[in-house]
């Protein structure tokens, strides 16, 4: 699947590096939750209590800094495979071309709609709490920067780390493709630790889907594009649609 050396030692290295980066990401996530989820959620009328400019800028800077660091470190570490980073991280055209990309997007859209309906019927307040930080950022005066961070930075950094780096390396160990998908997706899910149980389940299922897309198409661009479209569509919906959560 990739040019990573087929050794357990390589898988162990990938795991340690990824989860060290994950630890830093959890710190950023904790700050985001503290700044926005408490006192910045939806009131009884559905209005959002807007965070201050300082809170918004500091949060966006922290997220962008973390994402940039992940991208740079992942590209640097991928050089140990002995091939170009693009080859090690499976940054090549997908088997099936544009047709498979369209199919992947349709599959993700169908899942997102169905799961959202189920989650809202089970616990509407949990969905509200999960969306509050993103809605606060995207509706701030720095909404364009927030859109870049959420719709471009997050998919790029997270897909490079978890699906481009960790998953292929682990797949060469005794875990195999299925075990590696579960472990790497658990790591990605942990990055979203501030979410409700319903939100974490959604993230986990989407992560498994992205792993399957990587194997099916042989290209990281497919899950990365799906991730980007999902985040961007959600962000724009939170900004422009008259959604009463």
Short mmCIF file of C-alpha atoms in Angstrom, two decimals:
data_model
loop_
_atom_site.label_atom_id
_atom_site.label_comp_id
_atom_site.label_asym_id
_atom_site.label_seq_id
_atom_site.Cartn_x
_atom_site.Cartn_y
_atom_site.Cartn_z
CA UNK A 1 0.00 0.00 0.00
CA UNK A 2 2.89 2.34 0.74
CA UNK A 3 6.69 2.44 0.68
CA UNK A 4 7.03 2.31 4.48
CA UNK A 5 9.44 -0.47 5.59
CA UNK A 6 7.58 -3.61 6.61
CA UNK A 7 8.83 -3.78 10.20
CA UNK A 8 7.21 -3.71 13.61
CA UNK A 9 9.88 -1.21 14.71
CA UNK A 10 8.74 1.24 12.06
CA UNK A 11 5.15 0.83 13.20
CA UNK A 12 6.21 1.45 16.80
CA UNK A 13 8.08 4.59 15.80
CA UNK A 14 5.09 5.85 13.84
CA UNK A 15 2.80 5.24 16.80
CA UNK A 16 5.05 7.06 19.27
CA UNK A 17 5.55 10.05 16.98
CA UNK A 18 1.87 10.29 16.10
CA UNK A 19 0.67 10.11 19.67
CA UNK A 20 3.22 12.68 20.80
CA UNK A 21 1.78 15.01 18.19
CA UNK A 22 -1.69 13.95 19.33
CA UNK A 23 -0.83 15.04 22.86
CA UNK A 24 -0.07 18.54 21.64
CA UNK A 25 -3.29 18.54 19.67
CA UNK A 26 -5.29 17.62 22.74
CA UNK A 27 -3.87 20.65 24.51
CA UNK A 28 -5.06 22.88 21.70
CA UNK A 29 -8.44 21.14 21.72
CA UNK A 30 -8.76 21.68 25.47
CA UNK A 31 -8.07 25.38 25.05
CA UNK A 32 -10.66 25.59 22.28
CA UNK A 33 -13.28 23.89 24.43
CA UNK A 34 -12.54 26.13 27.41
CA UNK A 35 -12.67 29.32 25.37
CA UNK A 36 -15.80 28.59 23.37
CA UNK A 37 -17.91 25.77 24.76
CA UNK A 38 -18.27 27.38 28.20
CA UNK A 39 -20.21 30.64 28.07
CA UNK A 40 -20.12 30.82 24.29
CA UNK A 41 -22.83 28.39 23.32
CA UNK A 42 -26.40 28.85 22.20
CA UNK A 43 -28.89 30.69 24.33
CA UNK A 44 -32.52 29.75 24.73
CA UNK A 45 -33.44 31.79 21.65
CA UNK A 46 -30.80 30.06 19.52
CA UNK A 47 -28.52 33.12 19.50
CA UNK A 48 -24.80 32.60 19.92
CA UNK A 49 -22.87 34.50 22.57
CA UNK A 50 -19.92 35.72 20.53
CA UNK A 51 -16.37 35.29 21.89
CA UNK A 52 -14.07 38.28 22.13
CA UNK A 53 -11.72 39.18 19.30
CA UNK A 54 -8.75 38.16 21.44
CA UNK A 55 -10.26 34.72 22.13
CA UNK A 56 -10.99 34.20 18.45
CA UNK A 57 -7.56 35.26 17.23
CA UNK A 58 -5.68 33.28 19.88
CA UNK A 59 -7.71 30.16 19.11
CA UNK A 60 -7.23 30.46 15.34
CA UNK A 61 -3.50 31.09 15.84
CA UNK A 62 -3.20 28.01 18.07
CA UNK A 63 -5.06 25.82 15.59
CA UNK A 64 -3.13 27.11 12.58
CA UNK A 65 0.18 26.72 14.41
CA UNK A 66 -0.62 23.15 15.40
CA UNK A 67 -1.75 22.25 11.90
CA UNK A 68 1.36 23.75 10.29
CA UNK A 69 3.60 21.91 12.73
CA UNK A 70 1.87 18.59 12.01
CA UNK A 71 2.25 19.05 8.25
CA UNK A 72 5.94 19.93 8.46
CA UNK A 73 6.82 17.16 10.94
CA UNK A 74 4.88 14.52 9.01
CA UNK A 75 6.63 15.43 5.76
CA UNK A 76 10.02 15.39 7.46
CA UNK A 77 9.50 12.06 9.20
CA UNK A 78 8.16 10.49 6.01
CA UNK A 79 11.60 10.98 4.46
CA UNK A 80 12.92 8.03 6.52
CA UNK A 81 11.06 5.64 4.23
CA UNK A 82 13.80 6.01 1.65
CA UNK A 83 11.45 7.40 -0.99
CA UNK A 84 9.90 10.76 -1.71
CA UNK A 85 7.40 11.97 0.90
CA UNK A 86 4.68 12.01 -1.75
CA UNK A 87 5.18 8.28 -2.36
CA UNK A 88 5.47 7.39 1.34
CA UNK A 89 2.28 9.29 2.19
CA UNK A 90 0.39 8.00 -0.87
CA UNK A 91 -0.05 11.46 -2.37
CA UNK A 92 -0.79 10.20 -5.85
CA UNK A 93 -3.75 10.17 -8.18
CA UNK A 94 -6.59 7.83 -7.17
CA UNK A 95 -7.39 4.61 -8.96
CA UNK A 96 -10.70 5.30 -10.65
CA UNK A 97 -10.09 9.02 -11.18
CA UNK A 98 -12.83 11.60 -10.74
CA UNK A 99 -15.57 8.98 -10.72
CA UNK A 100 -14.31 7.33 -7.53
CA UNK A 101 -13.92 10.75 -5.89
CA UNK A 102 -17.54 11.62 -6.68
CA UNK A 103 -18.69 8.26 -5.33
CA UNK A 104 -16.67 8.78 -2.14
CA UNK A 105 -18.22 12.20 -1.60
CA UNK A 106 -21.75 10.88 -2.16
CA UNK A 107 -21.13 8.09 0.34
CA UNK A 108 -19.89 10.56 2.95
CA UNK A 109 -22.83 12.90 2.33
CA UNK A 110 -25.33 10.07 2.75
CA UNK A 111 -23.73 8.97 6.01
CA UNK A 112 -23.55 12.54 7.37
CA UNK A 113 -27.23 13.23 6.69
CA UNK A 114 -28.42 9.94 8.17
CA UNK A 115 -26.20 10.18 11.24
CA UNK A 116 -27.16 13.82 11.88
CA UNK A 117 -30.84 12.87 11.85
CA UNK A 118 -30.22 10.03 14.29
CA UNK A 119 -28.03 12.15 16.60
CA UNK A 120 -30.56 15.00 16.70
CA UNK A 121 -33.34 12.60 17.58
CA UNK A 122 -31.28 11.05 20.41
CA UNK A 123 -29.71 14.10 22.04
CA UNK A 124 -30.23 17.50 20.42
CA UNK A 125 -28.27 19.34 23.13
CA UNK A 126 -25.19 17.19 22.51
CA UNK A 127 -25.21 18.18 18.83
CA UNK A 128 -25.56 21.84 19.84
CA UNK A 129 -22.59 21.62 22.21
CA UNK A 130 -20.43 19.87 19.60
CA UNK A 131 -21.12 22.55 16.98
CA UNK A 132 -20.85 25.58 19.29
CA UNK A 133 -17.07 26.16 18.98
CA UNK A 134 -17.06 25.90 15.18
CA UNK A 135 -20.12 28.11 14.89
CA UNK A 136 -18.53 30.72 17.17
CA UNK A 137 -15.38 30.79 15.04
CA UNK A 138 -17.06 30.86 11.65
CA UNK A 139 -19.52 33.59 12.69
CA UNK A 140 -16.82 35.81 14.16
CA UNK A 141 -15.32 38.81 12.33
CA UNK A 142 -12.47 36.47 11.35
CA UNK A 143 -14.78 33.98 9.68
CA UNK A 144 -12.67 33.69 6.53
CA UNK A 145 -9.58 32.72 8.53
CA UNK A 146 -11.72 30.25 10.47
CA UNK A 147 -12.94 28.73 7.20
CA UNK A 148 -9.34 28.19 6.06
CA UNK A 149 -8.36 26.63 9.39
CA UNK A 150 -11.41 24.35 9.51
CA UNK A 151 -11.82 23.55 5.83
CA UNK A 152 -8.18 23.35 4.69
CA UNK A 153 -5.79 23.22 7.63
CA UNK A 154 -7.59 20.53 9.64
CA UNK A 155 -8.10 18.07 6.74
CA UNK A 156 -4.54 18.56 5.47
CA UNK A 157 -2.83 18.07 8.83
CA UNK A 158 -5.07 15.31 10.17
CA UNK A 159 -5.11 13.23 6.99
CA UNK A 160 -1.34 13.47 6.56
CA UNK A 161 -0.75 12.36 10.15
CA UNK A 162 -3.39 9.70 10.72
CA UNK A 163 -4.19 8.28 7.28
CA UNK A 164 -1.02 9.17 5.36
CA UNK A 165 1.55 8.37 8.05
CA UNK A 166 0.21 6.34 10.98
CA UNK A 167 -2.25 4.04 9.21
CA UNK A 168 0.07 2.78 6.43
CA UNK A 169 2.96 2.29 8.88
CA UNK A 170 0.81 0.32 11.31
CA UNK A 171 -0.65 -1.74 8.49
CA UNK A 172 2.82 -3.23 7.91
CA UNK A 173 2.84 -4.59 11.48
CA UNK A 174 0.94 -7.57 12.89
CA UNK A 175 -2.13 -5.38 13.19
CA UNK A 176 -2.77 -5.62 9.47
CA UNK A 177 -5.10 -3.30 7.58
CA UNK A 178 -8.13 -3.75 9.86
CA UNK A 179 -6.24 -3.41 13.14
CA UNK A 180 -4.27 -0.43 11.87
CA UNK A 181 -7.51 1.25 10.78
CA UNK A 182 -8.96 0.87 14.28
CA UNK A 183 -5.83 2.08 16.11
CA UNK A 184 -5.17 5.06 13.84
CA UNK A 185 -8.84 6.04 13.89
CA UNK A 186 -8.93 5.85 17.69
CA UNK A 187 -6.02 8.30 17.69
CA UNK A 188 -7.88 10.64 15.36
CA UNK A 189 -11.02 10.34 17.46
CA UNK A 190 -9.03 11.21 20.60
CA UNK A 191 -8.05 14.48 18.93
CA UNK A 192 -11.74 15.41 19.15
CA UNK A 193 -11.97 14.57 22.86
CA UNK A 194 -14.14 17.61 23.60
CA UNK A 195 -17.06 16.13 21.66
CA UNK A 196 -20.03 14.28 23.10
CA UNK A 197 -20.26 10.50 22.82
CA UNK A 198 -22.45 10.89 19.74
CA UNK A 199 -19.89 13.20 18.19
CA UNK A 200 -17.02 10.83 18.95
CA UNK A 201 -18.88 7.90 17.41
CA UNK A 202 -19.44 9.93 14.25
CA UNK A 203 -15.77 10.89 14.06
CA UNK A 204 -14.71 7.26 14.57
CA UNK A 205 -17.02 5.92 11.85
CA UNK A 206 -15.92 8.61 9.39
CA UNK A 207 -12.29 7.79 10.21
CA UNK A 208 -12.84 4.13 9.34
CA UNK A 209 -14.49 5.22 6.11
CA UNK A 210 -11.48 7.38 5.25
CA UNK A 211 -9.15 4.43 5.91
CA UNK A 212 -11.24 2.30 3.57
CA UNK A 213 -11.10 5.01 0.92
CA UNK A 214 -7.31 5.10 1.20
CA UNK A 215 -7.06 1.35 0.60
CA UNK A 216 -9.71 1.36 -2.10
CA UNK A 217 -8.25 4.22 -4.14
CA UNK A 218 -4.55 4.05 -3.20
CA UNK A 219 -4.54 7.82 -2.78
CA UNK A 220 -4.55 10.04 0.30
CA UNK A 221 -6.04 12.82 -1.81
CA UNK A 222 -9.45 11.12 -1.72
CA UNK A 223 -10.01 11.05 2.06
CA UNK A 224 -8.31 14.45 2.32
CA UNK A 225 -10.71 15.94 -0.24
CA UNK A 226 -13.72 14.30 1.43
CA UNK A 227 -12.58 15.64 4.81
CA UNK A 228 -12.14 19.12 3.37
CA UNK A 229 -15.52 19.16 1.65
CA UNK A 230 -17.23 17.87 4.80
CA UNK A 231 -15.64 20.49 7.06
CA UNK A 232 -16.17 23.32 4.59
CA UNK A 233 -19.81 22.44 3.97
CA UNK A 234 -20.47 22.21 7.69
CA UNK A 235 -18.72 25.53 8.38
CA UNK A 236 -20.60 27.36 5.62
CA UNK A 237 -23.86 25.88 6.82
CA UNK A 238 -23.21 27.09 10.35
CA UNK A 239 -22.38 30.55 9.02
CA UNK A 240 -25.07 31.18 6.42
CA UNK A 241 -28.02 28.89 6.95
CA UNK A 242 -30.74 29.99 9.39
CA UNK A 243 -30.23 26.86 11.46
CA UNK A 244 -32.04 26.81 14.78
CA UNK A 245 -30.30 24.21 16.87
#
